[in-house]
Structure formats: C-alpha cells, structure tokens
PDB file of C-alpha atoms in Angstrom:
ATOM      1  CA  UNK A   1       0.000   0.000   0.000  1.00  0.00           C
ATOM      2  CA  UNK A   2       2.866   2.406   0.773  1.00  0.00           C
ATOM      3  CA  UNK A   3       4.240   1.812  -2.705  1.00  0.00           C
ATOM      4  CA  UNK A   4       0.933   2.952  -4.254  1.00  0.00           C
ATOM      5  CA  UNK A   5       0.785   6.107  -2.092  1.00  0.00           C
ATOM      6  CA  UNK A   6       4.351   6.979  -2.973  1.00  0.00           C
ATOM      7  CA  UNK A   7       3.670   6.462  -6.701  1.00  0.00           C
ATOM      8  CA  UNK A   8       0.459   8.535  -6.522  1.00  0.00           C
ATOM      9  CA  UNK A   9       2.240  11.373  -4.719  1.00  0.00           C
ATOM     10  CA  UNK A  10       5.093  11.265  -7.236  1.00  0.00           C
ATOM     11  CA  UNK A  11       2.628  11.295 -10.142  1.00  0.00           C
ATOM     12  CA  UNK A  12       0.742  14.231  -8.625  1.00  0.00           C
ATOM     13  CA  UNK A  13       3.970  16.123  -8.017  1.00  0.00           C
ATOM     14  CA  UNK A  14       5.102  15.607 -11.626  1.00  0.00           C
ATOM     15  CA  UNK A  15       1.667  16.631 -12.948  1.00  0.00           C
ATOM     16  CA  UNK A  16       1.798  19.767 -10.782  1.00  0.00           C
ATOM     17  CA  UNK A  17       5.242  20.681 -12.080  1.00  0.00           C
ATOM     18  CA  UNK A  18       4.130  20.197 -15.682  1.00  0.00           C
ATOM     19  CA  UNK A  19       1.057  22.380 -15.149  1.00  0.00           C
ATOM     20  CA  UNK A  20       3.109  25.062 -13.437  1.00  0.00           C
ATOM     21  CA  UNK A  21       5.597  25.085 -16.299  1.00  0.00           C
ATOM     22  CA  UNK A  22       2.859  25.218 -18.947  1.00  0.00           C
ATOM     23  CA  UNK A  23       0.699  27.903 -17.264  1.00  0.00           C
ATOM     24  CA  UNK A  24       2.783  30.934 -18.335  1.00  0.00           C
ATOM     25  CA  UNK A  25       2.641  29.710 -21.931  1.00  0.00           C
ATOM     26  CA  UNK A  26      -1.135  29.258 -21.779  1.00  0.00           C
ATOM     27  CA  UNK A  27      -1.695  32.699 -20.249  1.00  0.00           C
ATOM     28  CA  UNK A  28       0.700  34.374 -22.681  1.00  0.00           C
ATOM     29  CA  UNK A  29      -1.855  33.715 -25.421  1.00  0.00           C
ATOM     30  CA  UNK A  30      -4.319  35.925 -23.550  1.00  0.00           C
ATOM     31  CA  UNK A  31      -2.011  38.966 -23.646  1.00  0.00           C
ATOM     32  CA  UNK A  32      -3.748  41.146 -26.226  1.00  0.00           C
ATOM     33  CA  UNK A  33      -0.932  43.690 -26.385  1.00  0.00           C
ATOM     34  CA  UNK A  34       1.610  41.197 -27.709  1.00  0.00           C
ATOM     35  CA  UNK A  35      -0.745  38.805 -29.476  1.00  0.00           C
ATOM     36  CA  UNK A  36       0.033  38.655 -33.199  1.00  0.00           C
ATOM     37  CA  UNK A  37      -3.667  38.083 -33.980  1.00  0.00           C
ATOM     38  CA  UNK A  38      -4.594  41.652 -32.969  1.00  0.00           C
ATOM     39  CA  UNK A  39      -3.013  44.438 -34.980  1.00  0.00           C
ATOM     40  CA  UNK A  40      -2.208  47.692 -33.156  1.00  0.00           C
ATOM     41  CA  UNK A  41      -4.488  50.638 -33.855  1.00  0.00           C
ATOM     42  CA  UNK A  42      -3.116  52.970 -36.511  1.00  0.00           C
ATOM     43  CA  UNK A  43      -1.705  56.262 -35.262  1.00  0.00           C
ATOM     44  CA  UNK A  44      -3.829  59.108 -36.557  1.00  0.00           C
ATOM     45  CA  UNK A  45      -4.082  62.773 -35.883  1.00  0.00           C
ATOM     46  CA  UNK A  46      -1.896  65.364 -34.289  1.00  0.00           C
ATOM     47  CA  UNK A  47      -0.748  65.397 -30.639  1.00  0.00           C
ATOM     48  CA  UNK A  48      -3.250  67.366 -28.573  1.00  0.00           C
ATOM     49  CA  UNK A  49      -3.991  68.087 -24.934  1.00  0.00           C
ATOM     50  CA  UNK A  50      -7.521  67.350 -23.761  1.00  0.00           C
ATOM     51  CA  UNK A  51      -8.612  69.354 -20.745  1.00  0.00           C
ATOM     52  CA  UNK A  52     -11.821  68.639 -18.903  1.00  0.00           C
ATOM     53  CA  UNK A  53     -13.140  71.269 -16.510  1.00  0.00           C
ATOM     54  CA  UNK A  54     -15.888  70.517 -14.003  1.00  0.00           C
ATOM     55  CA  UNK A  55     -18.081  73.428 -12.915  1.00  0.00           C
ATOM     56  CA  UNK A  56     -20.490  73.107 -10.017  1.00  0.00           C
ATOM     57  CA  UNK A  57     -23.637  75.191  -9.944  1.00  0.00           C
ATOM     58  CA  UNK A  58     -24.618  75.330  -6.258  1.00  0.00           C
ATOM     59  CA  UNK A  59     -23.285  78.306  -4.378  1.00  0.00           C
ATOM     60  CA  UNK A  60     -21.625  77.648  -1.024  1.00  0.00           C
ATOM     61  CA  UNK A  61     -23.255  80.785   0.434  1.00  0.00           C
ATOM     62  CA  UNK A  62     -26.718  79.369  -0.292  1.00  0.00           C
ATOM     63  CA  UNK A  63     -27.443  81.791  -3.145  1.00  0.00           C
ATOM     64  CA  UNK A  64     -29.313  80.746  -6.269  1.00  0.00           C
ATOM     65  CA  UNK A  65     -27.683  78.056  -8.394  1.00  0.00           C
ATOM     66  CA  UNK A  66     -25.922  79.032 -11.611  1.00  0.00           C
ATOM     67  CA  UNK A  67     -28.439  78.802 -14.458  1.00  0.00           C
ATOM     68  CA  UNK A  68     -27.871  77.463 -17.978  1.00  0.00           C
ATOM     69  CA  UNK A  69     -28.121  81.001 -19.300  1.00  0.00           C
ATOM     70  CA  UNK A  70     -25.514  82.292 -16.830  1.00  0.00           C
ATOM     71  CA  UNK A  71     -23.149  79.431 -17.574  1.00  0.00           C
ATOM     72  CA  UNK A  72     -23.387  79.828 -21.353  1.00  0.00           C
ATOM     73  CA  UNK A  73     -22.859  83.591 -20.991  1.00  0.00           C
ATOM     74  CA  UNK A  74     -19.730  82.783 -18.964  1.00  0.00           C
ATOM     75  CA  UNK A  75     -18.515  80.413 -21.716  1.00  0.00           C
ATOM     76  CA  UNK A  76     -19.161  83.056 -24.386  1.00  0.00           C
ATOM     77  CA  UNK A  77     -17.287  85.735 -22.455  1.00  0.00           C
ATOM     78  CA  UNK A  78     -14.457  83.822 -20.730  1.00  0.00           C
ATOM     79  CA  UNK A  79     -13.805  80.661 -22.765  1.00  0.00           C
ATOM     80  CA  UNK A  80     -14.662  81.214 -26.427  1.00  0.00           C
ATOM     81  CA  UNK A  81     -12.271  84.164 -26.947  1.00  0.00           C
ATOM     82  CA  UNK A  82      -9.321  82.007 -25.795  1.00  0.00           C
ATOM     83  CA  UNK A  83     -10.486  78.768 -27.475  1.00  0.00           C
ATOM     84  CA  UNK A  84     -12.329  79.884 -30.624  1.00  0.00           C
ATOM     85  CA  UNK A  85     -11.600  76.662 -32.566  1.00  0.00           C
ATOM     86  CA  UNK A  86     -14.200  74.713 -30.606  1.00  0.00           C
ATOM     87  CA  UNK A  87     -15.230  73.208 -27.311  1.00  0.00           C
ATOM     88  CA  UNK A  88     -17.842  70.871 -25.866  1.00  0.00           C
ATOM     89  CA  UNK A  89     -20.174  71.525 -22.939  1.00  0.00           C
ATOM     90  CA  UNK A  90     -22.037  68.674 -21.277  1.00  0.00           C
ATOM     91  CA  UNK A  91     -24.573  68.869 -18.467  1.00  0.00           C
ATOM     92  CA  UNK A  92     -24.239  66.467 -15.602  1.00  0.00           C
ATOM     93  CA  UNK A  93     -24.769  65.664 -11.963  1.00  0.00           C
ATOM     94  CA  UNK A  94     -21.770  65.498  -9.717  1.00  0.00           C
ATOM     95  CA  UNK A  95     -20.642  65.276  -6.156  1.00  0.00           C
ATOM     96  CA  UNK A  96     -17.547  66.202  -4.222  1.00  0.00           C
ATOM     97  CA  UNK A  97     -16.391  66.736  -0.647  1.00  0.00           C
ATOM     98  CA  UNK A  98     -16.317  70.437   0.265  1.00  0.00           C
ATOM     99  CA  UNK A  99     -13.784  72.126   2.543  1.00  0.00           C
ATOM    100  CA  UNK A 100     -16.040  71.405   5.550  1.00  0.00           C
ATOM    101  CA  UNK A 101     -16.006  67.671   4.791  1.00  0.00           C
ATOM    102  CA  UNK A 102     -19.609  67.498   3.553  1.00  0.00           C
ATOM    103  CA  UNK A 103     -20.541  65.583   0.409  1.00  0.00           C
ATOM    104  CA  UNK A 104     -22.168  68.071  -1.932  1.00  0.00           C
ATOM    105  CA  UNK A 105     -24.357  66.822  -4.795  1.00  0.00           C
ATOM    106  CA  UNK A 106     -25.223  69.270  -7.511  1.00  0.00           C
ATOM    107  CA  UNK A 107     -26.004  69.939 -11.121  1.00  0.00           C
ATOM    108  CA  UNK A 108     -22.782  70.558 -13.020  1.00  0.00           C
ATOM    109  CA  UNK A 109     -21.169  71.227 -16.371  1.00  0.00           C
ATOM    110  CA  UNK A 110     -18.229  69.532 -18.002  1.00  0.00           C
ATOM    111  CA  UNK A 111     -16.293  71.667 -20.457  1.00  0.00           C
ATOM    112  CA  UNK A 112     -13.950  69.808 -22.816  1.00  0.00           C
ATOM    113  CA  UNK A 113     -11.163  71.648 -24.607  1.00  0.00           C
ATOM    114  CA  UNK A 114      -8.750  70.230 -27.196  1.00  0.00           C
ATOM    115  CA  UNK A 115      -5.662  72.206 -28.166  1.00  0.00           C
ATOM    116  CA  UNK A 116      -2.365  71.305 -29.837  1.00  0.00           C
ATOM    117  CA  UNK A 117       0.473  70.176 -27.589  1.00  0.00           C
ATOM    118  CA  UNK A 118       2.499  73.028 -29.098  1.00  0.00           C
ATOM    119  CA  UNK A 119       0.035  75.467 -27.475  1.00  0.00           C
ATOM    120  CA  UNK A 120       0.023  73.745 -24.069  1.00  0.00           C
ATOM    121  CA  UNK A 121       1.880  76.508 -22.211  1.00  0.00           C
ATOM    122  CA  UNK A 122      -0.444  79.277 -23.365  1.00  0.00           C
ATOM    123  CA  UNK A 123      -3.463  76.968 -22.989  1.00  0.00           C
ATOM    124  CA  UNK A 124      -2.560  76.215 -19.388  1.00  0.00           C
ATOM    125  CA  UNK A 125      -2.422  79.900 -18.458  1.00  0.00           C
ATOM    126  CA  UNK A 126      -5.760  80.595 -20.166  1.00  0.00           C
ATOM    127  CA  UNK A 127      -7.439  77.649 -18.463  1.00  0.00           C
ATOM    128  CA  UNK A 128      -6.240  78.746 -15.043  1.00  0.00           C
ATOM    129  CA  UNK A 129      -7.685  82.209 -15.739  1.00  0.00           C
ATOM    130  CA  UNK A 130     -11.018  80.588 -16.698  1.00  0.00           C
ATOM    131  CA  UNK A 131     -11.082  78.560 -13.479  1.00  0.00           C
ATOM    132  CA  UNK A 132     -10.348  81.594 -11.296  1.00  0.00           C
ATOM    133  CA  UNK A 133     -12.926  83.722 -13.144  1.00  0.00           C
ATOM    134  CA  UNK A 134     -15.682  81.131 -12.548  1.00  0.00           C
ATOM    135  CA  UNK A 135     -14.789  80.735  -8.889  1.00  0.00           C
ATOM    136  CA  UNK A 136     -14.928  84.499  -8.419  1.00  0.00           C
ATOM    137  CA  UNK A 137     -18.069  85.120 -10.498  1.00  0.00           C
ATOM    138  CA  UNK A 138     -20.136  82.361  -8.875  1.00  0.00           C
ATOM    139  CA  UNK A 139     -18.584  82.031  -5.393  1.00  0.00           C
ATOM    140  CA  UNK A 140     -17.212  78.530  -6.008  1.00  0.00           C
ATOM    141  CA  UNK A 141     -14.556  76.814  -3.884  1.00  0.00           C
ATOM    142  CA  UNK A 142     -12.945  75.288  -6.959  1.00  0.00           C
ATOM    143  CA  UNK A 143     -13.293  74.155 -10.569  1.00  0.00           C
ATOM    144  CA  UNK A 144     -12.063  70.607 -11.185  1.00  0.00           C
ATOM    145  CA  UNK A 145      -9.494  70.034 -13.913  1.00  0.00           C
ATOM    146  CA  UNK A 146      -8.213  66.909 -15.697  1.00  0.00           C
ATOM    147  CA  UNK A 147      -5.556  67.008 -18.441  1.00  0.00           C
ATOM    148  CA  UNK A 148      -4.615  64.187 -20.763  1.00  0.00           C
ATOM    149  CA  UNK A 149      -2.483  63.843 -23.873  1.00  0.00           C
ATOM    150  CA  UNK A 150      -4.295  62.476 -26.890  1.00  0.00           C
ATOM    151  CA  UNK A 151      -4.312  62.595 -30.672  1.00  0.00           C
ATOM    152  CA  UNK A 152      -6.988  64.403 -32.635  1.00  0.00           C
ATOM    153  CA  UNK A 153      -7.879  64.546 -36.288  1.00  0.00           C
ATOM    154  CA  UNK A 154     -10.410  66.989 -37.693  1.00  0.00           C
TER     155      UNK A 154
END
C-alpha cells in the first residue's frame, strides 16, 4: 500500500510541475498587447492636450444656483475668446467633498477643450484664468481640472 501512495504522490507532483511550467505559456496567449492576432491601432491625428473642466452650480453661500443662461454667458465671455476653434459643454450631476467635509451633490457642467500640444503653455495659463474667473463670479470653492495627452484629427 505504501508503494501505491508513494507512486500517486510522485505522479501528482510531476503533474503539478508540468502544469506550473505550462501555465505561463497558456496565459501568454491571452495577452492582447503582444498577441500577433490583434493588430495595433493605426496612429492618426496630431498630438493634442484634452482638458476637462468641471463646474459646479450650487453656491456655497446658499445663493441661487448658476443657471444654464448664466453658464453659457460665462462660456461666451471667458472661454470662447481664448479657445475659438471649438469646445464641448455637457450637463451632468456630480458630487464632491467640500472644505467642511460634507458631500455636496449638484447639477454641473463639463467643459472639454482640445488644443495642440504646441500650445500647451499658453493653454494652461488661459485655463487657469477661466477657473479663477468662474470661482470668483459664482462664489465657487474650486473648478475641477483633468488634463490628458491624446491625438486628434479633424
């Protein structure tokens, strides 16, 4: 009986070693980045920076919320002159933790700007001016900002 247990354990150990050795090869086929069956996406467009700005509409002092009309007037006055080639505005609902630690939920706007990487320095300064102008005009604690490099083709 001991001979059978020893043979079974040896067989299991060998099977385990074979599986362990073969596993990396089996999983390598699942790697889509190096798999020859999937061609990489073609590179198109010009290098751009995509900036997303997030504007809340509730006022911390309890005043009336920023209206669509007020926000679009702000865009026309403060954003369009610096980014006349185009922009996107989306309405949304957002939440964030204010400086007092409260979770604030409010109607919001997302403004998306695309500008060439070559204009990133000037774009950055203009965007910071836009953020400060909104905070001042509508009593906001902050305007959220996300930047990402991308490629764009028009």
